């Protein structure tokens, strides 16, 4: 089973962008295909966020993914191999 790569997100930044776009947690959750509780937990940084979900959130908020990350998301060949089964 592939492992999920997690992203260190800036929950406060996600909340700020969400509020600026007049979205509540339920509306953002619908756009990224998760639950409002999960969005709340990501914003509070009490639950890890997958790199895929971080990208979906950034897309839904119309911001670059780097705008919601605490540190750049880099995937090493070893991580890629663990998640996809290939190093390429």
mmCIF file of N, CA and C in Angstrom:
data_model
loop_
_atom_site.group_PDB
_atom_site.id
_atom_site.type_symbol
_atom_site.label_atom_id
_atom_site.label_comp_id
_atom_site.label_asym_id
_atom_site.label_seq_id
_atom_site.Cartn_x
_atom_site.Cartn_y
_atom_site.Cartn_z
ATOM 1 N N UNK A 1 0.840 -1.178 0.000
ATOM 2 C CA UNK A 1 0.000 0.000 0.000
ATOM 3 C C UNK A 1 0.890 1.249 0.000
ATOM 4 N N UNK A 2 0.643 2.195 -0.927
ATOM 5 C CA UNK A 2 1.469 3.391 -0.995
ATOM 6 C C UNK A 2 1.327 4.257 0.255
ATOM 7 N N UNK A 3 2.438 4.885 0.635
ATOM 8 C CA UNK A 3 2.413 5.819 1.759
ATOM 9 C C UNK A 3 2.012 7.198 1.267
ATOM 10 N N UNK A 4 1.393 7.958 2.140
ATOM 11 C CA UNK A 4 1.002 9.314 1.812
ATOM 12 C C UNK A 4 2.114 10.273 2.209
ATOM 13 N N UNK A 5 2.446 11.179 1.323
ATOM 14 C CA UNK A 5 3.420 12.216 1.637
ATOM 15 C C UNK A 5 2.666 13.357 2.298
ATOM 16 N N UNK A 6 3.110 13.746 3.486
ATOM 17 C CA UNK A 6 2.426 14.826 4.188
ATOM 18 C C UNK A 6 3.123 16.151 3.934
ATOM 19 N N UNK A 7 2.334 17.214 4.030
ATOM 20 C CA UNK A 7 2.841 18.568 3.835
ATOM 21 C C UNK A 7 2.658 19.343 5.128
ATOM 22 N N UNK A 8 3.650 20.139 5.487
ATOM 23 C CA UNK A 8 3.534 21.001 6.668
ATOM 24 C C UNK A 8 2.843 22.280 6.228
ATOM 25 N N UNK A 9 1.544 22.356 6.490
ATOM 26 C CA UNK A 9 0.771 23.514 6.059
ATOM 27 C C UNK A 9 0.715 24.585 7.137
ATOM 28 N N UNK A 10 0.454 25.809 6.696
ATOM 29 C CA UNK A 10 0.248 26.940 7.579
ATOM 30 C C UNK A 10 -1.264 27.107 7.701
ATOM 31 N N UNK A 11 -1.817 26.557 8.774
ATOM 32 C CA UNK A 11 -3.263 26.583 8.965
ATOM 33 C C UNK A 11 -3.842 27.978 8.987
ATOM 34 N N UNK A 12 -3.127 28.916 9.591
ATOM 35 C CA UNK A 12 -3.610 30.300 9.653
ATOM 36 C C UNK A 12 -3.701 30.904 8.255
ATOM 37 N N UNK A 13 -2.753 30.573 7.390
ATOM 38 C CA UNK A 13 -2.791 31.083 6.021
ATOM 39 C C UNK A 13 -3.983 30.503 5.271
ATOM 40 N N UNK A 14 -4.242 29.214 5.458
ATOM 41 C CA UNK A 14 -5.398 28.590 4.804
ATOM 42 C C UNK A 14 -6.675 29.289 5.252
ATOM 43 N N UNK A 15 -6.814 29.495 6.559
ATOM 44 C CA UNK A 15 -8.011 30.158 7.081
ATOM 45 C C UNK A 15 -8.135 31.573 6.523
ATOM 46 N N UNK A 16 -7.035 32.307 6.481
ATOM 47 C CA UNK A 16 -7.069 33.680 5.962
ATOM 48 C C UNK A 16 -7.535 33.706 4.515
ATOM 49 N N UNK A 17 -6.953 32.858 3.669
ATOM 50 C CA UNK A 17 -7.365 32.812 2.264
ATOM 51 C C UNK A 17 -8.821 32.366 2.137
ATOM 52 N N UNK A 18 -9.238 31.405 2.971
ATOM 53 C CA UNK A 18 -10.627 30.927 2.922
ATOM 54 C C UNK A 18 -11.594 32.055 3.259
ATOM 55 N N UNK A 19 -11.301 32.795 4.324
ATOM 56 C CA UNK A 19 -12.168 33.903 4.748
ATOM 57 C C UNK A 19 -12.171 35.011 3.693
ATOM 58 N N UNK A 20 -11.011 35.310 3.113
ATOM 59 C CA UNK A 20 -10.941 36.335 2.065
ATOM 60 C C UNK A 20 -11.798 35.973 0.856
ATOM 61 N N UNK A 21 -11.993 34.689 0.639
ATOM 62 C CA UNK A 21 -12.814 34.229 -0.488
ATOM 63 C C UNK A 21 -14.259 33.953 -0.082
ATOM 64 N N UNK A 22 -14.600 34.392 1.119
ATOM 65 C CA UNK A 22 -15.972 34.250 1.636
ATOM 66 C C UNK A 22 -16.460 32.809 1.620
ATOM 67 N N UNK A 23 -15.587 31.899 2.016
ATOM 68 C CA UNK A 23 -15.952 30.486 2.101
ATOM 69 C C UNK A 23 -15.971 30.063 3.559
ATOM 70 N N UNK A 24 -16.921 29.201 3.910
ATOM 71 C CA UNK A 24 -16.859 28.581 5.237
ATOM 72 C C UNK A 24 -16.178 27.221 5.080
ATOM 73 N N UNK A 25 -15.931 26.560 6.189
ATOM 74 C CA UNK A 25 -15.194 25.290 6.118
ATOM 75 C C UNK A 25 -15.952 24.240 5.309
ATOM 76 N N UNK A 26 -17.260 24.248 5.402
ATOM 77 C CA UNK A 26 -18.058 23.275 4.652
ATOM 78 C C UNK A 26 -17.909 23.496 3.146
ATOM 79 N N UNK A 27 -17.952 24.755 2.728
ATOM 80 C CA UNK A 27 -17.831 25.059 1.301
ATOM 81 C C UNK A 27 -16.448 24.685 0.758
ATOM 82 N N UNK A 28 -15.410 24.997 1.521
ATOM 83 C CA UNK A 28 -14.064 24.610 1.084
ATOM 84 C C UNK A 28 -13.940 23.087 1.052
ATOM 85 N N UNK A 29 -14.485 22.436 2.060
ATOM 86 C CA UNK A 29 -14.433 20.973 2.122
ATOM 87 C C UNK A 29 -15.094 20.342 0.894
ATOM 88 N N UNK A 30 -16.226 20.881 0.482
ATOM 89 C CA UNK A 30 -16.908 20.357 -0.704
ATOM 90 C C UNK A 30 -16.033 20.510 -1.947
ATOM 91 N N UNK A 31 -15.358 21.640 -2.049
ATOM 92 C CA UNK A 31 -14.506 21.898 -3.217
ATOM 93 C C UNK A 31 -13.303 20.963 -3.279
ATOM 94 N N UNK A 32 -12.817 20.521 -2.122
ATOM 95 C CA UNK A 32 -11.621 19.664 -2.104
ATOM 96 C C UNK A 32 -11.941 18.210 -1.753
ATOM 97 N N UNK A 33 -13.230 17.901 -1.677
ATOM 98 C CA UNK A 33 -13.707 16.530 -1.459
ATOM 99 C C UNK A 33 -13.230 15.933 -0.144
ATOM 100 N N UNK A 34 -13.460 16.668 0.936
ATOM 101 C CA UNK A 34 -13.186 16.174 2.277
ATOM 102 C C UNK A 34 -14.291 16.695 3.188
ATOM 103 N N UNK A 35 -14.107 16.582 4.487
ATOM 104 C CA UNK A 35 -15.128 17.048 5.422
ATOM 105 C C UNK A 35 -14.755 18.407 6.005
ATOM 106 N N UNK A 36 -15.763 19.110 6.488
ATOM 107 C CA UNK A 36 -15.529 20.398 7.152
ATOM 108 C C UNK A 36 -14.664 20.199 8.391
ATOM 109 N N UNK A 37 -14.850 19.098 9.093
ATOM 110 C CA UNK A 37 -14.044 18.815 10.280
ATOM 111 C C UNK A 37 -12.573 18.643 9.913
ATOM 112 N N UNK A 38 -12.323 17.984 8.794
ATOM 113 C CA UNK A 38 -10.938 17.807 8.347
ATOM 114 C C UNK A 38 -10.313 19.165 8.023
ATOM 115 N N UNK A 39 -11.043 20.019 7.332
ATOM 116 C CA UNK A 39 -10.537 21.366 7.024
ATOM 117 C C UNK A 39 -10.243 22.114 8.312
ATOM 118 N N UNK A 40 -11.150 22.038 9.266
ATOM 119 C CA UNK A 40 -10.944 22.702 10.556
ATOM 120 C C UNK A 40 -9.679 22.188 11.236
ATOM 121 N N UNK A 41 -9.499 20.876 11.238
ATOM 122 C CA UNK A 41 -8.303 20.284 11.853
ATOM 123 C C UNK A 41 -7.023 20.699 11.132
ATOM 124 N N UNK A 42 -7.077 20.802 9.816
ATOM 125 C CA UNK A 42 -5.909 21.246 9.047
ATOM 126 C C UNK A 42 -5.599 22.704 9.388
ATOM 127 N N UNK A 43 -6.632 23.536 9.470
ATOM 128 C CA UNK A 43 -6.418 24.945 9.817
ATOM 129 C C UNK A 43 -5.855 25.102 11.229
ATOM 130 N N UNK A 44 -6.287 24.257 12.131
ATOM 131 C CA UNK A 44 -5.781 24.302 13.508
ATOM 132 C C UNK A 44 -4.443 23.568 13.651
ATOM 133 N N UNK A 45 -4.040 22.906 12.578
ATOM 134 C CA UNK A 45 -2.798 22.124 12.535
ATOM 135 C C UNK A 45 -2.782 21.010 13.580
ATOM 136 N N UNK A 46 -3.956 20.430 13.814
ATOM 137 C CA UNK A 46 -4.059 19.301 14.735
ATOM 138 C C UNK A 46 -4.118 17.974 13.991
ATOM 139 N N UNK A 47 -4.168 18.037 12.666
ATOM 140 C CA UNK A 47 -4.219 16.834 11.851
ATOM 141 C C UNK A 47 -3.290 17.013 10.662
ATOM 142 N N UNK A 48 -2.542 15.992 10.294
ATOM 143 C CA UNK A 48 -1.649 16.132 9.146
ATOM 144 C C UNK A 48 -2.433 16.350 7.856
ATOM 145 N N UNK A 49 -1.772 16.934 6.916
ATOM 146 C CA UNK A 49 -2.380 17.223 5.618
ATOM 147 C C UNK A 49 -1.531 16.551 4.547
ATOM 148 N N UNK A 50 -2.163 15.782 3.692
ATOM 149 C CA UNK A 50 -1.404 15.151 2.608
ATOM 150 C C UNK A 50 -1.004 16.212 1.590
ATOM 151 N N UNK A 51 0.048 15.920 0.850
ATOM 152 C CA UNK A 51 0.489 16.837 -0.200
ATOM 153 C C UNK A 51 -0.607 17.014 -1.243
ATOM 154 N N UNK A 52 -1.332 15.952 -1.523
ATOM 155 C CA UNK A 52 -2.426 16.021 -2.495
ATOM 156 C C UNK A 52 -3.517 16.960 -1.991
ATOM 157 N N UNK A 53 -3.902 16.824 -0.714
ATOM 158 C CA UNK A 53 -4.932 17.704 -0.160
ATOM 159 C C UNK A 53 -4.443 19.145 -0.113
ATOM 160 N N UNK A 54 -3.186 19.359 0.237
ATOM 161 C CA UNK A 54 -2.639 20.722 0.257
ATOM 162 C C UNK A 54 -2.764 21.361 -1.121
ATOM 163 N N UNK A 55 -2.461 20.604 -2.173
ATOM 164 C CA UNK A 55 -2.581 21.139 -3.532
ATOM 165 C C UNK A 55 -4.038 21.411 -3.882
ATOM 166 N N UNK A 56 -4.947 20.529 -3.484
ATOM 167 C CA UNK A 56 -6.374 20.754 -3.745
ATOM 168 C C UNK A 56 -6.867 22.012 -3.043
ATOM 169 N N UNK A 57 -6.432 22.198 -1.789
ATOM 170 C CA UNK A 57 -6.825 23.391 -1.035
ATOM 171 C C UNK A 57 -6.294 24.639 -1.731
ATOM 172 N N UNK A 58 -5.029 24.618 -2.112
ATOM 173 C CA UNK A 58 -4.441 25.768 -2.806
ATOM 174 C C UNK A 58 -5.203 26.068 -4.092
ATOM 175 N N UNK A 59 -5.523 25.032 -4.863
ATOM 176 C CA UNK A 59 -6.276 25.222 -6.101
ATOM 177 C C UNK A 59 -7.651 25.819 -5.819
ATOM 178 N N UNK A 60 -8.341 25.297 -4.808
ATOM 179 C CA UNK A 60 -9.680 25.789 -4.464
ATOM 180 C C UNK A 60 -9.645 27.239 -3.994
ATOM 181 N N UNK A 61 -8.535 27.629 -3.371
ATOM 182 C CA UNK A 61 -8.395 29.001 -2.878
ATOM 183 C C UNK A 61 -7.722 29.916 -3.906
ATOM 184 N N UNK A 62 -7.364 29.360 -5.051
ATOM 185 C CA UNK A 62 -6.723 30.106 -6.139
ATOM 186 C C UNK A 62 -5.427 30.773 -5.688
ATOM 187 N N UNK A 63 -4.611 30.002 -4.960
ATOM 188 C CA UNK A 63 -3.293 30.484 -4.533
ATOM 189 C C UNK A 63 -2.254 29.433 -4.897
ATOM 190 N N UNK A 64 -1.012 29.864 -4.959
ATOM 191 C CA UNK A 64 0.079 28.935 -5.173
ATOM 192 C C UNK A 64 0.216 28.061 -3.929
ATOM 193 N N UNK A 65 0.518 26.810 -4.103
ATOM 194 C CA UNK A 65 0.633 25.896 -2.963
ATOM 195 C C UNK A 65 1.656 26.396 -1.943
ATOM 196 N N UNK A 66 2.721 27.038 -2.404
ATOM 197 C CA UNK A 66 3.735 27.567 -1.485
ATOM 198 C C UNK A 66 3.150 28.578 -0.503
ATOM 199 N N UNK A 67 2.050 29.227 -0.872
ATOM 200 C CA UNK A 67 1.432 30.239 -0.009
ATOM 201 C C UNK A 67 0.807 29.632 1.242
ATOM 202 N N UNK A 68 0.549 28.323 1.227
ATOM 203 C CA UNK A 68 -0.080 27.694 2.398
ATOM 204 C C UNK A 68 0.827 26.682 3.086
ATOM 205 N N UNK A 69 2.074 26.577 2.619
ATOM 206 C CA UNK A 69 3.016 25.628 3.215
ATOM 207 C C UNK A 69 3.954 26.322 4.189
ATOM 208 N N UNK A 70 4.314 25.623 5.254
ATOM 209 C CA UNK A 70 5.295 26.141 6.212
ATOM 210 C C UNK A 70 6.714 25.996 5.678
ATOM 211 N N UNK A 71 6.920 25.015 4.829
ATOM 212 C CA UNK A 71 8.230 24.803 4.206
ATOM 213 C C UNK A 71 7.980 24.211 2.835
ATOM 214 N N UNK A 72 8.899 24.431 1.890
ATOM 215 C CA UNK A 72 8.689 23.902 0.543
ATOM 216 C C UNK A 72 8.491 22.388 0.567
ATOM 217 N N UNK A 73 7.619 21.932 -0.273
ATOM 218 C CA UNK A 73 7.354 20.501 -0.382
ATOM 219 C C UNK A 73 8.336 19.914 -1.379
ATOM 220 N N UNK A 74 9.212 19.070 -0.893
ATOM 221 C CA UNK A 74 10.153 18.386 -1.765
ATOM 222 C C UNK A 74 9.967 16.892 -1.564
ATOM 223 N N UNK A 75 10.002 16.196 -2.652
ATOM 224 C CA UNK A 75 9.838 14.747 -2.604
ATOM 225 C C UNK A 75 11.147 14.121 -3.057
ATOM 226 N N UNK A 76 11.744 13.345 -2.190
ATOM 227 C CA UNK A 76 12.989 12.669 -2.542
ATOM 228 C C UNK A 76 12.679 11.429 -3.369
ATOM 229 N N UNK A 77 13.686 10.926 -4.034
ATOM 230 C CA UNK A 77 13.513 9.698 -4.818
ATOM 231 C C UNK A 77 13.057 8.555 -3.925
ATOM 232 N N UNK A 78 13.579 8.494 -2.699
ATOM 233 C CA UNK A 78 13.184 7.422 -1.775
ATOM 234 C C UNK A 78 11.711 7.545 -1.409
ATOM 235 N N UNK A 79 11.239 8.777 -1.157
ATOM 236 C CA UNK A 79 9.823 8.963 -0.837
ATOM 237 C C UNK A 79 8.963 8.602 -2.040
ATOM 238 N N UNK A 80 9.387 9.031 -3.226
ATOM 239 C CA UNK A 80 8.633 8.736 -4.433
ATOM 240 C C UNK A 80 8.534 7.228 -4.628
ATOM 241 N N UNK A 81 9.633 6.514 -4.375
ATOM 242 C CA UNK A 81 9.638 5.058 -4.530
ATOM 243 C C UNK A 81 8.674 4.412 -3.544
ATOM 244 N N UNK A 82 8.649 4.918 -2.292
ATOM 245 C CA UNK A 82 7.741 4.359 -1.281
ATOM 246 C C UNK A 82 6.285 4.606 -1.649
ATOM 247 N N UNK A 83 5.984 5.756 -2.266
ATOM 248 C CA UNK A 83 4.589 6.083 -2.550
ATOM 249 C C UNK A 83 4.104 5.549 -3.886
ATOM 250 N N UNK A 84 5.009 5.443 -4.856
ATOM 251 C CA UNK A 84 4.577 5.014 -6.185
ATOM 252 C C UNK A 84 5.153 3.685 -6.627
ATOM 253 N N UNK A 85 6.206 3.254 -5.943
ATOM 254 C CA UNK A 85 6.852 2.013 -6.332
ATOM 255 C C UNK A 85 7.965 2.205 -7.343
ATOM 256 N N UNK A 86 8.178 3.481 -7.786
ATOM 257 C CA UNK A 86 9.265 3.773 -8.718
ATOM 258 C C UNK A 86 10.038 4.981 -8.232
ATOM 259 N N UNK A 87 11.310 5.032 -8.536
ATOM 260 C CA UNK A 87 12.147 6.165 -8.131
ATOM 261 C C UNK A 87 12.133 7.276 -9.170
ATOM 262 N N UNK A 88 11.633 7.015 -10.364
ATOM 263 C CA UNK A 88 11.652 8.015 -11.443
ATOM 264 C C UNK A 88 10.520 8.983 -11.356
#
